Each structure stands twice: as C-alpha cells, then as structure tokens.
Coordinates of C-alpha atoms in Angstrom, one line a residue:
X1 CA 6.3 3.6 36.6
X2 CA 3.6 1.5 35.3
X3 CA 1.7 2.7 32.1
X4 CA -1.1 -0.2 31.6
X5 CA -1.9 -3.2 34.0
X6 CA -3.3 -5.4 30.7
X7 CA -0.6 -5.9 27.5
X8 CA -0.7 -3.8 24.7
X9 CA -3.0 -4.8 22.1
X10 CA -0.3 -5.0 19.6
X11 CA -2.1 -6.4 16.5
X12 CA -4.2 -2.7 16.6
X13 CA -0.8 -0.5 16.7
X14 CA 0.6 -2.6 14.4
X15 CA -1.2 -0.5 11.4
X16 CA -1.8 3.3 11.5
X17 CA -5.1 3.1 9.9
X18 CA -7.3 0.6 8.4
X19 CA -6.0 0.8 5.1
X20 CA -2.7 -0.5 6.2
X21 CA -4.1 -3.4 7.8
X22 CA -6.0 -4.3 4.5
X23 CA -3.5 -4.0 2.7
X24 CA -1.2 -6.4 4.5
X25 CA -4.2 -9.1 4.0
X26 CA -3.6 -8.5 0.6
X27 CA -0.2 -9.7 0.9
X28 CA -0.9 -12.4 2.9
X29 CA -3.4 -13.9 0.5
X30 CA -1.1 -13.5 -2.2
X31 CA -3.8 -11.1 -4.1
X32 CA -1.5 -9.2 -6.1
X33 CA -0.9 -9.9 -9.7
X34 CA 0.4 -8.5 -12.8
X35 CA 3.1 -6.2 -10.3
X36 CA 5.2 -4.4 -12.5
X37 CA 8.0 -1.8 -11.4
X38 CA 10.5 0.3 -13.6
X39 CA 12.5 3.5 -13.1
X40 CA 11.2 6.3 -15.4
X41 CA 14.0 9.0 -16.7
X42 CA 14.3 11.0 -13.5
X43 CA 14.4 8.0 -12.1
X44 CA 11.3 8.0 -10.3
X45 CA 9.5 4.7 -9.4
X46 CA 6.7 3.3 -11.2
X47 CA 4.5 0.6 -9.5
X48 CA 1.5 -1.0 -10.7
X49 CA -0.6 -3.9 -10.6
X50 CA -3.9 -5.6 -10.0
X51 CA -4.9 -6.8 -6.7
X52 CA -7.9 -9.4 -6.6
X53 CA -11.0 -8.7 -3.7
X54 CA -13.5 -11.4 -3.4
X55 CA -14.8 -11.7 -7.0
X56 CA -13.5 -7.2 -8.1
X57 CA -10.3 -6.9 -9.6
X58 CA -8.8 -3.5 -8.7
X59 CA -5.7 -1.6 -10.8
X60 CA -3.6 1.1 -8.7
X61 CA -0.7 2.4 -10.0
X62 CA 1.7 5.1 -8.5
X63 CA 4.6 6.9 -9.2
X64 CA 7.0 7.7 -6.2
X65 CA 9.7 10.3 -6.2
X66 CA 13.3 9.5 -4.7
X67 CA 12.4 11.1 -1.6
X68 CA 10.1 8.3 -1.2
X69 CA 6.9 10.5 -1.6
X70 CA 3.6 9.4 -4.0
X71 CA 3.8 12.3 -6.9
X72 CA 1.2 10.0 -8.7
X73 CA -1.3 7.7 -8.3
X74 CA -4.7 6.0 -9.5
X75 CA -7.1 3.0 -8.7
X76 CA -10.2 2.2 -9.9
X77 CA -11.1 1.1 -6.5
X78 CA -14.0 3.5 -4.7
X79 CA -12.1 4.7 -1.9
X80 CA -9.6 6.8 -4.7
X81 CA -12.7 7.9 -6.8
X82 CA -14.1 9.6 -3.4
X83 CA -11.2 11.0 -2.2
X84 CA -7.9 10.9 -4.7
X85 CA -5.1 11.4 -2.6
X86 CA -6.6 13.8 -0.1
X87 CA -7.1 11.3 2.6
X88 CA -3.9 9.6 1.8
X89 CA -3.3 5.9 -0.9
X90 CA -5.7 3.6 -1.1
X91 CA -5.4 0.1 0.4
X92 CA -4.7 -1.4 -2.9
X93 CA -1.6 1.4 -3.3
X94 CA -0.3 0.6 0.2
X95 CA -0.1 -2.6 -1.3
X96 CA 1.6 -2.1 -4.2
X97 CA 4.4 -0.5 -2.2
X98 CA 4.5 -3.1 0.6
X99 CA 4.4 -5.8 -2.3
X100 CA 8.0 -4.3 -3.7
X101 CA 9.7 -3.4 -0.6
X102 CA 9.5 -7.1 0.2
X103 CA 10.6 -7.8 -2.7
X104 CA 13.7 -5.6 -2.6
X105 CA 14.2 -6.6 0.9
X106 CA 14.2 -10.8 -0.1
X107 CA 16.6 -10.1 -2.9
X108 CA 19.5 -9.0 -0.7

C-alpha cells in the first residue's frame, strides 16, 4: 500500500531536533577545538572542548556514564543557561559526543 505519492524529505528526519542538525554543521565546518576525552575512576567518560560560532567561542563539557547517559554537563552557550539539561544537551554537547564517536569509529 502506498504511504506518500512525493519522496520523503529525508534531510528533515535525518535529525530529531534542531539541535542535532546544528550540531552536525559543527562537524562539518571543522568548528571544534581543544577536544579532549579521558576516563575518570569509575570509568565514566569525560568530553570537552570549544566549538567556534561566527565570531563566540562556546565551552561544553559532559560526563557520560557507561550506560551511555549524560550524568553531567555545562556550556556557557545560552541555550544551557536557560534550560540546563531539562530540555535535553545543547547543540555544542551533541557535538562534543558526535565529534568522539567519529573519532572512535575512524580508529578501527
């Protein structure tokens, strides 16, 4: 059965929200500097960096736990001021974490 006569607009389900989508450009514009990720004690990951936006510099840094979940975070970017994690990572977080999975992924 046919859902949709025109094709799917994939470029808007590629990302489940804005943020995502931002934070991909940031990849793709090579905006992220300074990325630094270690493994503290209870071997929870540490990511941080800076991420460069027209002429603002922004800092996130997050901690994720080894079920893959954000335990903590911080930006200085006005999105996390307004809403801390309540409305989910900021753009410049999502990029943190895309930023190292590609990494991990290119070095196998």
């Amino acid at each position: 059965r046919e859902l949709t006569r025109d094709p799917l607009p994939l470029d808007a389900l590629r990302f489940s929200n804005d943020r995502e989508a931002s934070a991909s450009r940031f990849l793709q514009a090579n905006a992220i500097r300074n990325f630094s990720s270690q493994y503290d004690p209870a071997n929870n990951l540490r990511l941080s960096g800076s991420i460069s936006e027209q002429s603002r510099t922004f800092t996130p840094s997050l901690t994720i736990d080894q079920d893959q979940k954000i335990i903590l975070a911080e930006c200085s970017c006005f999105w996390y001021k307004e809403n801390k994690l309540f409305k989910g990572p900021c753009e410049h977080m999502l990029a943190l974490r895309m930023f190292h999975s590609q990494q991990r992924h290119s070095r196998n």
